[in-house]
């Protein structure tokens, strides 16, 4: 092989090495991630922000850690205060804070949810449900969720941020579910009967009040008529429909002036008809 050929080969190798070195000396951290720089097995205490950066080639690599909110589903089994077996399906929303990126990468292996969140969330739920009976757990799941979330946050600490907890399902034994459903039906029927009784009582009190009012009104009108007889004649005039009655009382004054002449027989005046009776 000639010397010139060897030079060409050596030059090609150098160029190749330089290209590889140039490629190894840069890194990109994608949006929603933070980078952890590792040089010869030593982790840098400062994380790398998202974007483009440089690093020493071959001896340093940058691993990405997701800091966006993540959602994991988990199943948890626990017991109520009345020793009933309760199965729950949970959805946990969490994120890794920027301040914990290096610590999580360096000190914990695997998915932080499996190693840090799931065990403590399960433990917190067991402690909360142990103070409530099965019926309360089903009826007040929001209260159970709030207490379990607060307790889990205390157990996990600030290394991870648990955003929220959703209880998707609570499963009891078929016998217990049937008993709770029957009890709820009985309570609804009792409430309905109570409402009906209250309605009846209100209607009865209303009728009594109405009757008392009518009685007082009649008494007041009677006293007024006894003191002022002219009020009776005024009421007769106000209520007359314009037709002459078939029978006229002789004790009521002023009737002649309200009887029309057209209703009086021919040849007889209203006064004569009244006198005739």
PDB file of C-alpha atoms in Angstrom:
ATOM      1  CA  UNK A   1       0.000   0.000   0.000  1.00  0.00           C
ATOM      2  CA  UNK A   2       1.426   3.348  -0.989  1.00  0.00           C
ATOM      3  CA  UNK A   3       2.184   6.134   1.419  1.00  0.00           C
ATOM      4  CA  UNK A   4      -0.419   8.421  -0.180  1.00  0.00           C
ATOM      5  CA  UNK A   5      -3.126   5.819   0.356  1.00  0.00           C
ATOM      6  CA  UNK A   6      -2.229   5.547   4.018  1.00  0.00           C
ATOM      7  CA  UNK A   7      -2.455   9.287   4.328  1.00  0.00           C
ATOM      8  CA  UNK A   8      -5.924   9.266   2.799  1.00  0.00           C
ATOM      9  CA  UNK A   9      -7.052   6.543   5.179  1.00  0.00           C
ATOM     10  CA  UNK A  10      -5.598   8.353   8.201  1.00  0.00           C
ATOM     11  CA  UNK A  11      -7.261  11.580   7.123  1.00  0.00           C
ATOM     12  CA  UNK A  12     -10.602   9.845   6.726  1.00  0.00           C
ATOM     13  CA  UNK A  13     -10.299   8.315  10.191  1.00  0.00           C
ATOM     14  CA  UNK A  14      -9.463  11.672  11.726  1.00  0.00           C
ATOM     15  CA  UNK A  15     -12.416  13.315  10.018  1.00  0.00           C
ATOM     16  CA  UNK A  16     -14.716  10.521  11.184  1.00  0.00           C
ATOM     17  CA  UNK A  17     -13.482  10.867  14.758  1.00  0.00           C
ATOM     18  CA  UNK A  18     -13.965  14.627  14.629  1.00  0.00           C
ATOM     19  CA  UNK A  19     -17.527  14.220  13.336  1.00  0.00           C
ATOM     20  CA  UNK A  20     -18.346  11.736  16.081  1.00  0.00           C
ATOM     21  CA  UNK A  21     -16.740  13.994  18.689  1.00  0.00           C
ATOM     22  CA  UNK A  22     -18.730  16.978  17.429  1.00  0.00           C
ATOM     23  CA  UNK A  23     -21.928  14.964  17.603  1.00  0.00           C
ATOM     24  CA  UNK A  24     -21.090  13.785  21.115  1.00  0.00           C
ATOM     25  CA  UNK A  25     -20.321  17.274  22.351  1.00  0.00           C
ATOM     26  CA  UNK A  26     -23.878  18.595  21.985  1.00  0.00           C
ATOM     27  CA  UNK A  27     -27.227  17.662  23.548  1.00  0.00           C
ATOM     28  CA  UNK A  28     -30.871  18.750  23.340  1.00  0.00           C
ATOM     29  CA  UNK A  29     -33.347  18.671  26.234  1.00  0.00           C
ATOM     30  CA  UNK A  30     -36.900  18.455  24.928  1.00  0.00           C
ATOM     31  CA  UNK A  31     -39.752  20.670  26.246  1.00  0.00           C
ATOM     32  CA  UNK A  32     -41.289  19.301  29.435  1.00  0.00           C
ATOM     33  CA  UNK A  33     -38.034  17.613  30.455  1.00  0.00           C
ATOM     34  CA  UNK A  34     -34.962  18.531  32.469  1.00  0.00           C
ATOM     35  CA  UNK A  35     -31.504  17.121  31.805  1.00  0.00           C
ATOM     36  CA  UNK A  36     -29.183  15.379  34.279  1.00  0.00           C
ATOM     37  CA  UNK A  37     -25.486  15.573  33.354  1.00  0.00           C
ATOM     38  CA  UNK A  38     -23.390  12.492  34.193  1.00  0.00           C
ATOM     39  CA  UNK A  39     -19.613  12.638  33.745  1.00  0.00           C
ATOM     40  CA  UNK A  40     -17.650   9.411  34.242  1.00  0.00           C
ATOM     41  CA  UNK A  41     -20.383   8.137  36.567  1.00  0.00           C
ATOM     42  CA  UNK A  42     -20.644  11.337  38.619  1.00  0.00           C
ATOM     43  CA  UNK A  43     -23.973  13.184  38.605  1.00  0.00           C
ATOM     44  CA  UNK A  44     -23.907  16.951  38.343  1.00  0.00           C
ATOM     45  CA  UNK A  45     -25.811  18.656  41.201  1.00  0.00           C
ATOM     46  CA  UNK A  46     -27.416  21.132  38.771  1.00  0.00           C
ATOM     47  CA  UNK A  47     -29.999  20.061  36.199  1.00  0.00           C
ATOM     48  CA  UNK A  48     -29.902  21.179  32.569  1.00  0.00           C
ATOM     49  CA  UNK A  49     -32.846  23.270  31.321  1.00  0.00           C
ATOM     50  CA  UNK A  50     -34.700  22.455  28.137  1.00  0.00           C
ATOM     51  CA  UNK A  51     -32.944  23.463  24.950  1.00  0.00           C
ATOM     52  CA  UNK A  52     -29.556  23.031  23.229  1.00  0.00           C
ATOM     53  CA  UNK A  53     -26.244  22.682  25.076  1.00  0.00           C
ATOM     54  CA  UNK A  54     -22.639  21.487  24.919  1.00  0.00           C
ATOM     55  CA  UNK A  55     -20.869  18.758  26.893  1.00  0.00           C
ATOM     56  CA  UNK A  56     -17.517  16.995  26.845  1.00  0.00           C
ATOM     57  CA  UNK A  57     -17.659  14.237  24.215  1.00  0.00           C
ATOM     58  CA  UNK A  58     -17.476  10.519  25.058  1.00  0.00           C
ATOM     59  CA  UNK A  59     -17.139  10.964  28.842  1.00  0.00           C
ATOM     60  CA  UNK A  60     -20.378  12.837  29.531  1.00  0.00           C
ATOM     61  CA  UNK A  61     -23.988  12.066  28.726  1.00  0.00           C
ATOM     62  CA  UNK A  62     -27.223  13.919  29.560  1.00  0.00           C
ATOM     63  CA  UNK A  63     -30.331  11.955  30.559  1.00  0.00           C
ATOM     64  CA  UNK A  64     -33.811  13.514  30.436  1.00  0.00           C
ATOM     65  CA  UNK A  65     -36.298  13.519  33.334  1.00  0.00           C
ATOM     66  CA  UNK A  66     -39.963  14.342  32.706  1.00  0.00           C
ATOM     67  CA  UNK A  67     -41.299  17.240  34.788  1.00  0.00           C
ATOM     68  CA  UNK A  68     -44.762  17.483  33.202  1.00  0.00           C
ATOM     69  CA  UNK A  69     -47.831  16.373  35.105  1.00  0.00           C
ATOM     70  CA  UNK A  70     -48.281  12.625  34.854  1.00  0.00           C
ATOM     71  CA  UNK A  71     -51.259  10.393  35.548  1.00  0.00           C
ATOM     72  CA  UNK A  72     -51.072   6.856  36.877  1.00  0.00           C
ATOM     73  CA  UNK A  73     -53.828   4.403  37.752  1.00  0.00           C
ATOM     74  CA  UNK A  74     -53.531   2.066  40.708  1.00  0.00           C
ATOM     75  CA  UNK A  75     -55.680  -0.456  42.558  1.00  0.00           C
ATOM     76  CA  UNK A  76     -55.860  -0.455  46.348  1.00  0.00           C
ATOM     77  CA  UNK A  77     -57.474  -2.882  48.769  1.00  0.00           C
ATOM     78  CA  UNK A  78     -58.363  -1.853  52.311  1.00  0.00           C
ATOM     79  CA  UNK A  79     -60.739  -2.594  55.177  1.00  0.00           C
ATOM     80  CA  UNK A  80     -63.391  -0.393  56.738  1.00  0.00           C
ATOM     81  CA  UNK A  81     -63.953   0.146  60.450  1.00  0.00           C
ATOM     82  CA  UNK A  82     -66.618  -2.583  60.389  1.00  0.00           C
ATOM     83  CA  UNK A  83     -64.066  -4.987  58.810  1.00  0.00           C
ATOM     84  CA  UNK A  84     -65.581  -4.950  55.333  1.00  0.00           C
ATOM     85  CA  UNK A  85     -63.294  -5.604  52.368  1.00  0.00           C
ATOM     86  CA  UNK A  86     -63.184  -2.540  50.091  1.00  0.00           C
ATOM     87  CA  UNK A  87     -61.551  -2.449  46.660  1.00  0.00           C
ATOM     88  CA  UNK A  88     -60.778   0.915  45.105  1.00  0.00           C
ATOM     89  CA  UNK A  89     -59.479   2.098  41.760  1.00  0.00           C
ATOM     90  CA  UNK A  90     -57.488   5.317  41.979  1.00  0.00           C
ATOM     91  CA  UNK A  91     -56.088   7.806  39.510  1.00  0.00           C
ATOM     92  CA  UNK A  92     -53.144   9.830  40.835  1.00  0.00           C
ATOM     93  CA  UNK A  93     -51.956  13.059  39.211  1.00  0.00           C
ATOM     94  CA  UNK A  94     -48.405  14.096  40.105  1.00  0.00           C
ATOM     95  CA  UNK A  95     -45.283  15.828  38.854  1.00  0.00           C
ATOM     96  CA  UNK A  96     -41.552  15.927  39.620  1.00  0.00           C
ATOM     97  CA  UNK A  97     -40.490  19.396  40.837  1.00  0.00           C
ATOM     98  CA  UNK A  98     -37.410  20.882  39.219  1.00  0.00           C
ATOM     99  CA  UNK A  99     -35.639  20.935  42.582  1.00  0.00           C
ATOM    100  CA  UNK A 100     -36.033  17.151  42.870  1.00  0.00           C
ATOM    101  CA  UNK A 101     -34.889  16.186  39.360  1.00  0.00           C
ATOM    102  CA  UNK A 102     -31.288  15.371  40.314  1.00  0.00           C
ATOM    103  CA  UNK A 103     -32.264  13.703  43.600  1.00  0.00           C
ATOM    104  CA  UNK A 104     -34.866  11.467  41.949  1.00  0.00           C
ATOM    105  CA  UNK A 105     -32.391  10.458  39.221  1.00  0.00           C
ATOM    106  CA  UNK A 106     -29.511   9.821  41.601  1.00  0.00           C
ATOM    107  CA  UNK A 107     -31.176   8.285  44.662  1.00  0.00           C
ATOM    108  CA  UNK A 108     -34.193   6.356  43.354  1.00  0.00           C
ATOM    109  CA  UNK A 109     -34.290   3.587  40.812  1.00  0.00           C
ATOM    110  CA  UNK A 110     -37.113   3.079  38.342  1.00  0.00           C
ATOM    111  CA  UNK A 111     -40.363   4.985  38.019  1.00  0.00           C
ATOM    112  CA  UNK A 112     -40.798   7.391  40.963  1.00  0.00           C
ATOM    113  CA  UNK A 113     -44.500   6.617  41.027  1.00  0.00           C
ATOM    114  CA  UNK A 114     -43.885   2.939  41.745  1.00  0.00           C
ATOM    115  CA  UNK A 115     -41.133   3.561  44.274  1.00  0.00           C
ATOM    116  CA  UNK A 116     -42.404   6.652  46.098  1.00  0.00           C
ATOM    117  CA  UNK A 117     -46.056   7.461  45.441  1.00  0.00           C
ATOM    118  CA  UNK A 118     -47.962   4.173  45.108  1.00  0.00           C
ATOM    119  CA  UNK A 119     -46.846   2.599  48.433  1.00  0.00           C
ATOM    120  CA  UNK A 120     -47.530   5.765  50.441  1.00  0.00           C
ATOM    121  CA  UNK A 121     -50.837   6.429  48.718  1.00  0.00           C
ATOM    122  CA  UNK A 122     -51.948   2.882  49.491  1.00  0.00           C
ATOM    123  CA  UNK A 123     -50.883   3.273  53.108  1.00  0.00           C
ATOM    124  CA  UNK A 124     -52.698   6.604  53.456  1.00  0.00           C
ATOM    125  CA  UNK A 125     -55.922   5.171  52.020  1.00  0.00           C
ATOM    126  CA  UNK A 126     -55.801   2.240  54.429  1.00  0.00           C
ATOM    127  CA  UNK A 127     -55.431   4.558  57.406  1.00  0.00           C
ATOM    128  CA  UNK A 128     -58.337   6.770  56.315  1.00  0.00           C
ATOM    129  CA  UNK A 129     -60.785   3.963  55.515  1.00  0.00           C
ATOM    130  CA  UNK A 130     -59.998   2.244  58.810  1.00  0.00           C
ATOM    131  CA  UNK A 131     -61.863   5.064  60.601  1.00  0.00           C
ATOM    132  CA  UNK A 132     -65.072   4.843  58.504  1.00  0.00           C
ATOM    133  CA  UNK A 133     -67.591   2.092  57.920  1.00  0.00           C
ATOM    134  CA  UNK A 134     -68.247   0.729  54.452  1.00  0.00           C
ATOM    135  CA  UNK A 135     -71.458   2.703  53.955  1.00  0.00           C
ATOM    136  CA  UNK A 136     -69.724   5.987  54.806  1.00  0.00           C
ATOM    137  CA  UNK A 137     -66.866   5.184  52.429  1.00  0.00           C
ATOM    138  CA  UNK A 138     -69.336   4.734  49.570  1.00  0.00           C
ATOM    139  CA  UNK A 139     -71.528   7.734  50.388  1.00  0.00           C
ATOM    140  CA  UNK A 140     -68.732  10.181  51.271  1.00  0.00           C
ATOM    141  CA  UNK A 141     -66.014   9.265  48.826  1.00  0.00           C
ATOM    142  CA  UNK A 142     -65.082  12.917  48.333  1.00  0.00           C
ATOM    143  CA  UNK A 143     -64.323  13.253  52.033  1.00  0.00           C
ATOM    144  CA  UNK A 144     -62.310  10.014  51.942  1.00  0.00           C
ATOM    145  CA  UNK A 145     -60.397  11.283  48.909  1.00  0.00           C
ATOM    146  CA  UNK A 146     -59.556  14.623  50.558  1.00  0.00           C
ATOM    147  CA  UNK A 147     -58.251  12.997  53.731  1.00  0.00           C
ATOM    148  CA  UNK A 148     -56.255  10.343  51.853  1.00  0.00           C
ATOM    149  CA  UNK A 149     -54.686  12.948  49.566  1.00  0.00           C
ATOM    150  CA  UNK A 150     -53.667  15.163  52.484  1.00  0.00           C
ATOM    151  CA  UNK A 151     -52.150  12.231  54.388  1.00  0.00           C
ATOM    152  CA  UNK A 152     -50.307  10.922  51.305  1.00  0.00           C
ATOM    153  CA  UNK A 153     -48.758  14.348  50.682  1.00  0.00           C
ATOM    154  CA  UNK A 154     -47.411  14.377  54.230  1.00  0.00           C
ATOM    155  CA  UNK A 155     -45.920  10.898  53.805  1.00  0.00           C
ATOM    156  CA  UNK A 156     -44.326  11.667  50.414  1.00  0.00           C
ATOM    157  CA  UNK A 157     -42.973  15.067  51.379  1.00  0.00           C
ATOM    158  CA  UNK A 158     -41.746  17.697  48.948  1.00  0.00           C
ATOM    159  CA  UNK A 159     -39.644  15.400  46.786  1.00  0.00           C
ATOM    160  CA  UNK A 160     -42.717  14.767  44.595  1.00  0.00           C
ATOM    161  CA  UNK A 161     -45.766  16.929  44.102  1.00  0.00           C
ATOM    162  CA  UNK A 162     -49.091  15.060  44.156  1.00  0.00           C
ATOM    163  CA  UNK A 163     -51.564  17.298  42.320  1.00  0.00           C
ATOM    164  CA  UNK A 164     -54.797  15.393  42.845  1.00  0.00           C
ATOM    165  CA  UNK A 165     -56.400  12.058  43.608  1.00  0.00           C
ATOM    166  CA  UNK A 166     -59.464  10.657  41.862  1.00  0.00           C
ATOM    167  CA  UNK A 167     -61.398   7.687  43.248  1.00  0.00           C
ATOM    168  CA  UNK A 168     -62.780   6.136  40.085  1.00  0.00           C
ATOM    169  CA  UNK A 169     -64.494   3.142  41.648  1.00  0.00           C
ATOM    170  CA  UNK A 170     -65.292   1.619  45.036  1.00  0.00           C
ATOM    171  CA  UNK A 171     -66.280  -2.052  45.052  1.00  0.00           C
ATOM    172  CA  UNK A 172     -67.843  -3.875  48.003  1.00  0.00           C
ATOM    173  CA  UNK A 173     -69.048  -7.438  48.397  1.00  0.00           C
ATOM    174  CA  UNK A 174     -72.356  -8.126  46.586  1.00  0.00           C
ATOM    175  CA  UNK A 175     -74.133  -8.834  49.882  1.00  0.00           C
ATOM    176  CA  UNK A 176     -73.005  -5.552  51.408  1.00  0.00           C
ATOM    177  CA  UNK A 177     -73.951  -3.548  48.311  1.00  0.00           C
ATOM    178  CA  UNK A 178     -77.442  -5.087  48.368  1.00  0.00           C
ATOM    179  CA  UNK A 179     -77.854  -4.254  52.074  1.00  0.00           C
ATOM    180  CA  UNK A 180     -76.763  -0.635  51.552  1.00  0.00           C
ATOM    181  CA  UNK A 181     -79.102  -0.260  48.573  1.00  0.00           C
ATOM    182  CA  UNK A 182     -82.055  -1.619  50.594  1.00  0.00           C
ATOM    183  CA  UNK A 183     -81.290   0.757  53.439  1.00  0.00           C
ATOM    184  CA  UNK A 184     -81.183   3.725  51.054  1.00  0.00           C
ATOM    185  CA  UNK A 185     -84.562   2.742  49.589  1.00  0.00           C
ATOM    186  CA  UNK A 186     -86.069   2.534  53.074  1.00  0.00           C
ATOM    187  CA  UNK A 187     -84.660   5.947  53.974  1.00  0.00           C
ATOM    188  CA  UNK A 188     -86.140   7.442  50.807  1.00  0.00           C
ATOM    189  CA  UNK A 189     -89.552   5.950  51.587  1.00  0.00           C
ATOM    190  CA  UNK A 190     -89.361   7.264  55.156  1.00  0.00           C
ATOM    191  CA  UNK A 191     -88.464  10.739  53.907  1.00  0.00           C
ATOM    192  CA  UNK A 192     -91.362  10.620  51.453  1.00  0.00           C
ATOM    193  CA  UNK A 193     -93.805   9.625  54.208  1.00  0.00           C
ATOM    194  CA  UNK A 194     -92.451  12.398  56.437  1.00  0.00           C
ATOM    195  CA  UNK A 195     -92.922  14.942  53.639  1.00  0.00           C
ATOM    196  CA  UNK A 196     -96.495  13.773  53.065  1.00  0.00           C
ATOM    197  CA  UNK A 197     -97.263  14.099  56.788  1.00  0.00           C
ATOM    198  CA  UNK A 198     -95.784  17.590  56.902  1.00  0.00           C
ATOM    199  CA  UNK A 199     -97.821  18.592  53.841  1.00  0.00           C
ATOM    200  CA  UNK A 200    -101.005  17.273  55.449  1.00  0.00           C
ATOM    201  CA  UNK A 201    -100.304  19.158  58.673  1.00  0.00           C
ATOM    202  CA  UNK A 202     -99.678  22.384  56.777  1.00  0.00           C
ATOM    203  CA  UNK A 203    -102.900  21.998  54.795  1.00  0.00           C
ATOM    204  CA  UNK A 204    -104.863  21.313  58.007  1.00  0.00           C
ATOM    205  CA  UNK A 205    -103.400  24.375  59.752  1.00  0.00           C
ATOM    206  CA  UNK A 206    -104.148  26.457  56.659  1.00  0.00           C
ATOM    207  CA  UNK A 207    -107.783  25.315  56.662  1.00  0.00           C
ATOM    208  CA  UNK A 208    -108.152  26.192  60.348  1.00  0.00           C
ATOM    209  CA  UNK A 209    -106.649  29.629  59.799  1.00  0.00           C
ATOM    210  CA  UNK A 210    -108.936  30.203  56.802  1.00  0.00           C
ATOM    211  CA  UNK A 211    -112.022  29.118  58.794  1.00  0.00           C
ATOM    212  CA  UNK A 212    -111.071  31.366  61.687  1.00  0.00           C
ATOM    213  CA  UNK A 213    -110.651  34.274  59.295  1.00  0.00           C
ATOM    214  CA  UNK A 214    -114.037  33.670  57.700  1.00  0.00           C
ATOM    215  CA  UNK A 215    -115.676  33.400  61.103  1.00  0.00           C
ATOM    216  CA  UNK A 216    -114.124  36.658  62.250  1.00  0.00           C
ATOM    217  CA  UNK A 217    -115.181  38.304  58.982  1.00  0.00           C
ATOM    218  CA  UNK A 218    -118.795  37.152  59.418  1.00  0.00           C
ATOM    219  CA  UNK A 219    -118.797  38.339  63.026  1.00  0.00           C
ATOM    220  CA  UNK A 220    -117.454  41.755  62.043  1.00  0.00           C
ATOM    221  CA  UNK A 221    -120.028  42.109  59.217  1.00  0.00           C
ATOM    222  CA  UNK A 222    -122.845  41.099  61.546  1.00  0.00           C
ATOM    223  CA  UNK A 223    -121.847  43.686  64.128  1.00  0.00           C
ATOM    224  CA  UNK A 224    -121.611  46.344  61.405  1.00  0.00           C
ATOM    225  CA  UNK A 225    -125.088  45.511  60.043  1.00  0.00           C
ATOM    226  CA  UNK A 226    -126.582  45.548  63.528  1.00  0.00           C
ATOM    227  CA  UNK A 227    -125.203  49.018  64.147  1.00  0.00           C
ATOM    228  CA  UNK A 228    -125.993  50.351  60.634  1.00  0.00           C
ATOM    229  CA  UNK A 229    -129.128  48.780  59.009  1.00  0.00           C
ATOM    230  CA  UNK A 230    -128.675  51.024  55.980  1.00  0.00           C
ATOM    231  CA  UNK A 231    -125.670  48.876  54.975  1.00  0.00           C
ATOM    232  CA  UNK A 232    -128.035  45.993  54.190  1.00  0.00           C
ATOM    233  CA  UNK A 233    -130.079  48.141  51.823  1.00  0.00           C
ATOM    234  CA  UNK A 234    -126.845  49.345  50.169  1.00  0.00           C
ATOM    235  CA  UNK A 235    -125.654  45.770  49.667  1.00  0.00           C
ATOM    236  CA  UNK A 236    -129.050  44.800  48.150  1.00  0.00           C
ATOM    237  CA  UNK A 237    -128.776  47.643  45.677  1.00  0.00           C
ATOM    238  CA  UNK A 238    -125.170  46.715  44.794  1.00  0.00           C
ATOM    239  CA  UNK A 239    -126.029  43.046  44.220  1.00  0.00           C
ATOM    240  CA  UNK A 240    -129.347  43.551  42.339  1.00  0.00           C
ATOM    241  CA  UNK A 241    -129.152  42.132  38.794  1.00  0.00           C
ATOM    242  CA  UNK A 242    -131.902  44.369  37.365  1.00  0.00           C
ATOM    243  CA  UNK A 243    -134.697  41.774  37.543  1.00  0.00           C
ATOM    244  CA  UNK A 244    -137.727  42.218  39.808  1.00  0.00           C
ATOM    245  CA  UNK A 245    -138.136  39.490  42.447  1.00  0.00           C
ATOM    246  CA  UNK A 246    -141.283  37.364  42.484  1.00  0.00           C
ATOM    247  CA  UNK A 247    -141.808  37.920  46.201  1.00  0.00           C
ATOM    248  CA  UNK A 248    -141.070  41.205  47.982  1.00  0.00           C
ATOM    249  CA  UNK A 249    -140.675  41.587  51.698  1.00  0.00           C
ATOM    250  CA  UNK A 250    -142.608  44.374  53.304  1.00  0.00           C
ATOM    251  CA  UNK A 251    -139.972  45.246  55.832  1.00  0.00           C
ATOM    252  CA  UNK A 252    -137.264  46.452  53.467  1.00  0.00           C
ATOM    253  CA  UNK A 253    -137.336  50.085  52.702  1.00  0.00           C
ATOM    254  CA  UNK A 254    -136.535  51.569  49.323  1.00  0.00           C
ATOM    255  CA  UNK A 255    -137.587  48.532  47.226  1.00  0.00           C
ATOM    256  CA  UNK A 256    -140.090  50.562  45.192  1.00  0.00           C
ATOM    257  CA  UNK A 257    -137.371  52.693  43.748  1.00  0.00           C
ATOM    258  CA  UNK A 258    -135.377  49.694  42.419  1.00  0.00           C
ATOM    259  CA  UNK A 259    -138.283  47.839  40.767  1.00  0.00           C
ATOM    260  CA  UNK A 260    -138.687  48.657  37.075  1.00  0.00           C
ATOM    261  CA  UNK A 261    -142.173  49.664  35.857  1.00  0.00           C
ATOM    262  CA  UNK A 262    -141.926  47.180  32.960  1.00  0.00           C
ATOM    263  CA  UNK A 263    -142.193  44.290  35.382  1.00  0.00           C
ATOM    264  CA  UNK A 264    -145.398  45.715  36.978  1.00  0.00           C
ATOM    265  CA  UNK A 265    -148.803  44.490  35.611  1.00  0.00           C
ATOM    266  CA  UNK A 266    -150.768  46.971  33.552  1.00  0.00           C
ATOM    267  CA  UNK A 267    -153.059  49.304  35.464  1.00  0.00           C
ATOM    268  CA  UNK A 268    -151.242  48.721  38.768  1.00  0.00           C
ATOM    269  CA  UNK A 269    -148.469  50.905  40.095  1.00  0.00           C
ATOM    270  CA  UNK A 270    -145.588  49.480  42.105  1.00  0.00           C
ATOM    271  CA  UNK A 271    -146.974  51.101  45.177  1.00  0.00           C
ATOM    272  CA  UNK A 272    -150.394  49.436  44.624  1.00  0.00           C
ATOM    273  CA  UNK A 273    -148.696  46.001  44.213  1.00  0.00           C
ATOM    274  CA  UNK A 274    -146.827  46.448  47.400  1.00  0.00           C
ATOM    275  CA  UNK A 275    -149.932  47.583  49.267  1.00  0.00           C
ATOM    276  CA  UNK A 276    -151.881  44.652  47.821  1.00  0.00           C
ATOM    277  CA  UNK A 277    -149.515  42.225  49.575  1.00  0.00           C
TER     278      UNK A 277
END
